[in-house]
Coordinates of C-alpha atoms and ligand atoms in Angstrom, one line a residue:
M20 CA 0.0 0.0 0.0
T21 CA 1.4 3.4 -0.9
A22 CA 0.8 6.2 1.5
S23 CA -1.4 8.7 -0.2
R24 CA -3.0 10.8 2.5
V25 CA -2.0 14.3 3.3
L26 CA -3.0 16.2 6.4
V27 CA -3.2 20.0 5.7
L28 CA -2.8 22.3 8.7
N29 CA -3.5 26.0 8.8
S30 CA -2.4 27.2 12.2
G31 CA -3.5 30.7 13.4
S32 CA -2.7 32.4 16.7
S33 CA -5.7 30.9 18.4
S34 CA -7.1 28.4 15.8
V35 CA -6.1 25.4 13.7
K36 CA -8.0 24.5 10.5
Y37 CA -7.3 21.1 9.0
Q38 CA -8.3 18.8 6.2
L39 CA -7.3 15.2 5.5
L40 CA -7.1 14.5 1.8
D41 CA -6.4 11.3 -0.1
M42 CA -4.3 12.2 -3.1
A43 CA -4.9 8.9 -4.8
D44 CA -8.3 10.4 -6.0
R45 CA -8.0 14.0 -4.5
S46 CA -10.9 13.2 -2.2
R47 CA -11.4 14.9 1.2
L48 CA -11.7 12.4 4.1
A49 CA -12.2 14.9 6.9
A50 CA -12.2 18.6 7.7
G51 CA -12.6 20.7 10.7
L52 CA -11.3 23.5 12.9
V53 CA -10.3 24.2 16.5
E54 CA -10.9 27.8 17.5
R55 CA -10.5 30.0 20.6
I56 CA -7.4 27.9 21.7
G57 CA -6.3 29.0 25.1
E58 CA -9.7 30.2 26.2
E59 CA -12.3 28.5 28.4
T60 CA -14.7 28.2 25.5
S61 CA -12.5 26.5 22.9
R62 CA -14.5 24.8 20.2
L63 CA -13.7 21.9 17.9
V64 CA -15.8 21.1 14.9
H65 CA -14.9 17.9 13.1
E66 CA -16.6 16.6 10.0
P67 CA -15.7 13.2 8.4
L68 CA -16.4 13.3 4.7
A69 CA -16.7 11.0 1.7
G70 CA -18.6 8.5 3.8
A71 CA -15.8 8.0 6.3
G72 CA -16.6 7.6 10.0
G73 CA -19.5 9.1 11.9
G74 CA -21.3 12.4 11.5
R75 CA -20.3 16.0 12.1
R76 CA -19.2 16.5 15.7
E77 CA -18.7 19.6 17.8
Q78 CA -17.2 20.0 21.3
T79 CA -16.7 23.0 23.5
G80 CA -14.5 23.3 26.6
P81 CA -11.0 24.5 27.3
I82 CA -8.2 23.5 24.9
A83 CA -5.1 24.9 26.4
D84 CA -2.7 25.2 23.5
H85 CA -1.9 24.1 20.0
D86 CA -0.4 20.8 21.3
A87 CA -3.7 19.9 23.0
A88 CA -5.6 21.1 19.9
L89 CA -3.8 18.8 17.6
K90 CA -4.1 15.9 20.0
A91 CA -7.9 16.5 20.1
V92 CA -8.0 16.6 16.3
A93 CA -6.0 13.3 16.2
A94 CA -8.5 11.7 18.5
E95 CA -11.4 12.8 16.3
L96 CA -9.7 11.4 13.2
A97 CA -8.9 8.2 15.0
A98 CA -12.5 7.8 16.0
D99 CA -13.4 7.8 12.3
G100 CA -10.7 5.2 11.5
L101 CA -8.5 8.0 10.0
G102 CA -5.8 8.0 12.8
L103 CA -2.7 10.0 12.2
D104 CA -0.7 7.0 13.2
S105 CA -1.9 5.3 9.9
P106 CA 0.8 4.1 7.5
E107 CA -1.3 5.7 4.8
L108 CA -0.4 9.2 5.9
A109 CA 2.3 10.4 3.5
A110 CA 2.9 14.0 4.7
V111 CA 1.6 16.9 6.6
G112 CA 1.3 20.1 4.6
H113 CA 1.6 23.3 6.6
R114 CA 0.4 26.7 5.3
V115 CA 3.1 29.1 6.2
V116 CA 2.2 32.8 5.6
H117 CA 5.6 34.4 5.0
G118 CA 8.5 32.8 3.2
G119 CA 10.4 36.1 2.6
T120 CA 12.8 35.9 -0.4
R121 CA 14.2 32.6 1.0
F122 CA 11.4 30.3 0.3
T123 CA 10.0 30.3 -3.3
R124 CA 8.7 26.7 -3.4
P125 CA 7.2 24.1 -1.1
T126 CA 10.0 22.8 1.3
V127 CA 10.4 19.8 3.5
I128 CA 10.9 21.1 7.0
D129 CA 14.0 20.2 9.0
D130 CA 15.6 22.0 11.9
E131 CA 17.3 24.5 9.6
V132 CA 14.2 25.3 7.7
L133 CA 12.2 25.7 10.9
A134 CA 14.8 28.2 12.2
E135 CA 14.6 30.1 8.9
I136 CA 10.8 30.3 9.2
R137 CA 11.3 31.6 12.7
A138 CA 13.7 34.2 11.5
L139 CA 11.0 35.6 9.2
V140 CA 8.7 36.3 12.2
P141 CA 9.6 40.1 12.1
L142 CA 8.0 40.2 8.6
A143 CA 4.8 38.4 9.8
P144 CA 4.6 38.8 13.5
L145 CA 0.9 37.8 13.7
H146 CA 1.2 34.7 11.4
N147 CA 4.6 32.9 11.4
P148 CA 4.8 32.2 15.1
A149 CA 1.5 30.3 15.0
N150 CA 2.7 28.4 11.8
V151 CA 5.9 27.5 13.6
T152 CA 3.9 26.2 16.6
G153 CA 1.7 24.1 14.3
I154 CA 4.8 22.6 12.7
E155 CA 6.5 21.8 16.0
V156 CA 3.4 20.0 17.3
A157 CA 2.9 18.0 14.1
R158 CA 6.5 17.0 14.0
H159 CA 6.3 15.7 17.5
L160 CA 3.2 13.7 16.6
R161 CA 4.7 12.1 13.4
A162 CA 8.4 12.6 13.4
D163 CA 8.7 9.8 10.8
I164 CA 6.9 11.5 7.9
P165 CA 7.8 14.6 6.0
Q166 CA 6.4 17.9 7.1
V167 CA 6.1 20.3 4.2
A168 CA 5.8 24.1 4.4
V169 CA 3.8 25.7 1.6
F170 CA 4.3 29.4 1.6
D171 CA 1.6 32.1 0.9
T172 CA 4.2 34.3 -0.6
A173 CA 5.8 31.7 -2.9
F174 CA 3.7 32.1 -6.0
H175 CA 4.6 35.8 -6.1
S176 CA 8.3 35.3 -5.9
T177 CA 8.4 35.6 -9.7
I178 CA 7.3 39.2 -9.6
P179 CA 10.0 41.3 -11.3
D180 CA 12.0 43.8 -9.2
H181 CA 10.4 46.8 -10.8
A182 CA 7.0 45.6 -9.4
A183 CA 8.3 44.3 -6.2
Q184 CA 10.5 47.3 -5.1
Y185 CA 9.1 50.2 -3.2
A186 CA 10.7 53.5 -4.4
I187 CA 12.5 54.2 -1.2
D188 CA 16.2 54.4 -0.2
A189 CA 17.7 51.2 -1.6
A190 CA 20.1 50.6 1.4
T191 CA 17.3 51.0 3.9
A192 CA 15.0 48.7 1.9
A193 CA 17.7 46.0 1.7
R194 CA 18.6 46.3 5.4
Y195 CA 15.1 45.8 6.6
S196 CA 13.9 43.4 3.8
V197 CA 11.3 46.0 2.7
R198 CA 9.8 45.0 -0.6
R199 CA 6.5 43.6 -1.9
Y200 CA 6.0 39.9 -1.2
G201 CA 2.3 39.4 -1.8
F202 CA 0.0 36.8 -0.1
H203 CA -2.8 34.4 -0.9
G204 CA -0.3 32.9 -3.3
T205 CA -1.6 29.4 -2.9
S206 CA -5.0 30.6 -4.0
H207 CA -3.8 32.7 -6.9
A208 CA -1.7 29.7 -8.1
Y209 CA -4.7 27.3 -7.9
V210 CA -7.2 29.7 -9.4
S211 CA -5.1 30.9 -12.3
R212 CA -4.4 27.4 -13.3
A213 CA -8.0 26.3 -13.0
A214 CA -9.1 29.4 -15.0
A215 CA -6.8 28.3 -17.9
A216 CA -8.3 24.8 -17.7
L217 CA -11.8 26.4 -17.8
L218 CA -10.7 28.2 -21.1
G219 CA -9.5 24.8 -22.4
K220 CA -5.9 26.2 -22.5
A221 CA -2.6 25.4 -20.8
P222 CA -1.5 27.9 -18.1
E223 CA 1.4 29.0 -20.3
E224 CA -1.0 30.1 -23.0
V225 CA -3.1 32.6 -21.0
N226 CA -2.9 35.9 -19.2
V227 CA -5.2 36.1 -16.2
I228 CA -6.2 38.7 -13.6
V229 CA -7.2 36.9 -10.4
L230 CA -9.3 38.7 -7.9
H231 CA -9.3 36.9 -4.5
L232 CA -12.0 38.6 -2.6
G233 CA -12.5 37.1 0.8
N234 CA -12.3 38.8 4.2
G235 CA -8.8 39.5 3.1
A236 CA -8.6 40.5 -0.6
S237 CA -5.9 40.6 -3.2
A238 CA -5.5 40.9 -7.0
S239 CA -2.8 39.4 -9.1
A240 CA -1.6 39.6 -12.7
V241 CA -0.5 36.2 -14.0
R242 CA 1.2 36.0 -17.4
G243 CA 1.5 32.5 -18.9
G244 CA 1.2 30.9 -15.5
V245 CA 3.8 33.2 -13.9
C246 CA 2.8 35.9 -11.4
V247 CA 4.0 39.3 -12.5
D248 CA 2.3 41.6 -10.0
T249 CA 0.1 41.4 -6.9
S250 CA -1.7 43.9 -4.8
M251 CA -0.5 42.9 -1.3
G252 CA 2.9 44.1 -0.3
L253 CA 5.4 43.8 2.6
T254 CA 2.3 42.7 4.6
P255 CA -1.3 41.8 3.6
L256 CA -2.3 45.5 4.3
E257 CA -1.7 46.9 0.9
G258 CA -4.0 46.9 -2.1
L259 CA -7.7 46.3 -2.2
V260 CA -10.3 47.5 0.3
M261 CA -10.9 44.4 2.6
G262 CA -13.2 43.3 5.3
T263 CA -11.2 45.1 8.1
R264 CA -8.1 46.3 6.3
S265 CA -7.7 49.7 4.5
G266 CA -5.7 48.6 1.6
D267 CA -3.8 51.3 -0.3
L268 CA -3.4 54.7 1.5
D269 CA -1.0 57.6 1.5
P270 CA 1.7 56.5 4.0
A271 CA 1.6 60.1 5.4
V272 CA -1.8 59.2 6.9
I273 CA 0.2 57.3 9.5
F274 CA 2.4 60.3 10.3
H275 CA -0.6 62.5 10.5
L276 CA -2.4 60.1 12.9
A277 CA 0.7 59.9 15.0
R278 CA 1.5 63.6 15.1
V279 CA -1.9 65.2 15.1
G280 CA -4.0 62.3 16.5
G281 CA -1.4 61.3 19.1
M282 CA -1.8 57.7 18.2
S283 CA 0.9 55.1 18.9
V284 CA 2.3 52.8 16.1
D285 CA 0.4 49.8 17.6
E286 CA -2.8 51.8 17.7
I287 CA -2.4 52.8 14.0
D288 CA -1.5 49.2 13.1
S289 CA -4.6 47.9 14.8
L290 CA -6.8 50.7 13.2
L291 CA -5.6 49.9 9.6
N292 CA -5.6 46.1 9.9
K293 CA -8.6 45.4 12.2
K294 CA -10.9 48.4 12.2
S295 CA -10.7 49.7 8.6
G296 CA -12.0 48.5 5.3
L297 CA -15.7 47.8 5.1
L298 CA -15.9 47.5 8.8
G299 CA -14.3 50.8 9.4
M300 CA -16.3 52.6 6.8
C301 CA -19.8 51.3 7.7
G302 CA -19.6 49.0 10.8
D303 CA -19.9 45.7 8.9
N304 CA -17.2 43.6 7.4
D305 CA -19.4 40.9 6.0
M306 CA -20.3 41.7 2.3
R307 CA -23.7 40.2 2.8
E308 CA -24.6 42.8 5.4
V309 CA -23.1 45.6 3.4
L310 CA -25.1 44.6 0.3
R311 CA -28.3 44.3 2.4
R312 CA -27.9 47.6 4.0
A313 CA -26.8 49.3 0.8
G314 CA -30.0 47.9 -0.8
E315 CA -32.0 49.6 1.9
G316 CA -30.4 52.9 1.1
D317 CA -28.0 53.0 4.1
E318 CA -25.5 55.8 3.1
A319 CA -22.5 54.4 5.0
A320 CA -22.9 51.0 3.5
R321 CA -23.4 52.5 0.0
T322 CA -20.2 54.5 0.3
A323 CA -18.2 51.5 1.7
F324 CA -19.5 49.4 -1.3
A325 CA -18.7 52.1 -3.8
T326 CA -15.2 52.5 -2.4
Y327 CA -14.6 48.8 -2.5
I328 CA -15.7 48.6 -6.1
H329 CA -13.7 51.7 -7.2
R330 CA -10.5 50.2 -5.8
L331 CA -11.2 46.9 -7.5
K332 CA -11.8 48.6 -10.9
K333 CA -8.5 50.5 -10.5
Y334 CA -6.6 47.2 -10.1
I335 CA -8.4 45.6 -13.0
G336 CA -7.3 48.6 -15.1
A337 CA -3.8 48.6 -13.8
Y338 CA -3.3 44.9 -14.3
T339 CA -4.7 45.1 -17.8
A340 CA -1.9 47.6 -18.5
V341 CA 0.7 45.4 -16.8
L342 CA -0.3 42.3 -18.8
G343 CA -1.0 44.1 -22.2
R344 CA -3.3 41.3 -23.2
V345 CA -5.8 39.8 -20.8
D346 CA -7.6 36.5 -21.5
A347 CA -9.6 36.2 -18.3
V348 CA -10.6 38.1 -15.2
V349 CA -11.4 35.6 -12.5
F350 CA -13.3 36.1 -9.2
T351 CA -12.7 33.8 -6.2
A352 CA -13.0 33.4 -2.4
G353 CA -16.0 34.2 -0.2
V354 CA -17.1 37.5 -1.9
G355 CA -15.8 36.7 -5.4
E356 CA -17.5 33.3 -5.5
N357 CA -20.8 34.4 -4.0
A358 CA -21.5 38.0 -4.5
A359 CA -23.0 38.6 -8.0
P360 CA -23.6 42.3 -7.3
V361 CA -19.9 42.8 -6.6
R362 CA -18.9 41.0 -9.8
E363 CA -21.4 43.0 -11.8
A364 CA -20.3 46.4 -10.3
A365 CA -16.6 45.6 -10.7
V366 CA -16.7 45.1 -14.4
A367 CA -19.5 47.6 -15.2
G368 CA -18.3 50.2 -17.6
L369 CA -15.2 48.3 -18.6
E370 CA -16.4 47.4 -22.1
E371 CA -13.5 49.3 -23.6
L372 CA -11.2 46.8 -21.9
G373 CA -13.2 43.9 -23.4
L374 CA -15.1 43.1 -20.2
V375 CA -18.8 42.2 -20.6
L376 CA -21.0 40.2 -18.2
D377 CA -23.7 37.7 -19.1
R378 CA -26.1 38.9 -16.4
E379 CA -28.0 35.6 -16.3
A380 CA -24.9 33.5 -15.9
N381 CA -23.6 35.9 -13.2
A382 CA -26.8 35.4 -11.2
V383 CA -26.5 31.6 -11.1
R384 CA -25.3 30.3 -7.7
S385 CA -22.9 27.3 -8.1
G386 CA -19.9 25.7 -6.5
E387 CA -18.4 25.0 -10.0
A388 CA -15.9 26.9 -12.0
R389 CA -17.9 28.8 -14.6
L390 CA -17.8 31.6 -17.2
I391 CA -20.0 34.6 -16.5
S392 CA -19.3 36.5 -19.8
P393 CA -20.9 35.9 -23.2
A394 CA -19.0 33.5 -25.5
S395 CA -18.4 36.4 -27.9
A396 CA -16.5 38.5 -25.2
R397 CA -12.9 39.5 -25.9
V398 CA -12.0 38.8 -22.3
A399 CA -13.6 35.9 -20.4
V400 CA -15.0 36.7 -17.0
A401 CA -15.1 33.7 -14.7
V402 CA -15.9 32.5 -11.2
V403 CA -13.5 29.8 -9.9
P404 CA -13.9 28.5 -6.4
T405 CA -10.6 28.5 -4.7
D406 CA -9.2 25.4 -2.8
E407 CA -6.1 26.3 -0.9
E408 CA -6.2 23.0 1.1
L409 CA -6.2 20.9 -2.1
E410 CA -3.4 23.1 -3.5
I411 CA -1.3 22.7 -0.3
A412 CA -1.9 18.9 -0.3
T413 CA -1.0 18.7 -4.0
Q414 CA 2.2 20.6 -3.6
A415 CA 3.2 18.7 -0.5
Y416 CA 2.4 15.3 -2.1
E417 CA 4.2 16.1 -5.3
L418 CA 7.3 17.1 -3.3
V419 CA 7.4 13.9 -1.2
T420 CA 6.6 11.5 -4.0
R421 CA 9.0 13.0 -6.6
Ligands
LIG515 P1 -13.3 34.0 2.9 O1 -12.3 34.9 3.6 O2 -12.9 33.7 1.5 O3 -13.8 32.9 3.7 O4 -14.6 35.0 2.6 C1 -15.4 35.4 3.7 C2 -16.3 36.5 3.3 O5 -17.1 36.1 2.2 C3 -17.3 36.9 4.4 O6 -16.8 37.9 5.2 C4 -18.4 37.5 3.5 O7 -18.2 38.9 3.4 C5 -18.2 37.0 2.1 N1 -19.4 36.2 1.7 C6 -19.6 34.9 2.0 N2 -20.8 34.5 1.4 C7 -21.3 35.6 0.7 C8 -22.5 35.9 0.0 N3 -23.4 34.9 -0.3 N4 -22.6 37.1 -0.5 C9 -21.7 38.1 -0.3 N5 -20.6 37.9 0.4 C10 -20.4 36.6 1.0

């Protein structure tokens, strides 16, 4: 029996999301999450899939740390006959947010790699420590199988210097590793490839603009399967208007808030990352609420929506210029996959760029990759559901079976 299962772990500061996949047929055996780790009210939701084990289970009660969380996950999997001690487990794939310039492809984790991921913590202080903890705990659990790091930044490592550099003093930038790295790379990689398949082409043959619109949001320009620009930068703060992040703004806003508003760096950091975007503008970060309120004529929600769409349009225009020829504009993630009004508003008035919507196709709700532009359109507009877990599992499995 060849081992074909991959456990995918996405460890956050107080949560662990996981999926167990069988790469023999790319099926999903189980999925779940542990949240509020370290609190009294931790919650574990576990769902066996593809007919495996029992039904969906939920438990609440204190789970002290990531070690206890992963042990609880292992117990749930074991109860479904999917124990992590199984010889069928080929690898654990870890989502790691920041790979800096050091990691440009999936990497089997050894002590040296782990130390290097730790060294990148200053670039991703919120994310990399949790990723490191997840790796340490999983290594402890199954020291005998490869643990693979799949980096959120890796797909963007091909962005040319002129798009990756900020126009600041070169020595300062080099000293502090200040450049644009981009994030959501696993999603942009998966979706750009799936979009090519939807067009019946190889990735090398098409130029694609991917709009990953979730609670976090980013755009990328992908030429022939190679990423050439993306909207997130040194951190995920740059670019599009997001659920709680501002996206692009004049850096002098920060000096102004510090000097005139008397705010500390940490307060401004929190303001721009957690209390801005849709939430900051109208009090809701969920696009469903924003749309509902805007539909009822709520002024703040309408302004937030209009700002969100305006920024999105600017990036579609910019990336059309970057790519020269665009074959498809692709919407993905929670908002992109589900919010037809966002898709409609984002491409409205862009006929000169070759973008036209088939309104009926756009209104259809579906979990499938699909075209939402007429067959005659110069540029295809598509919806492609993202699948970061499958992409992480695929990359990890390819690496360990090569
Ligand atoms: P993600 O980060 O990809 O999980 O996306 C989460 C976001 O998707 C939520 O915050 C919602 O704003 C958005 N979302 C999910 N379903 C819908 C929907 N039916 N219509 C509009 N937005 C949605």
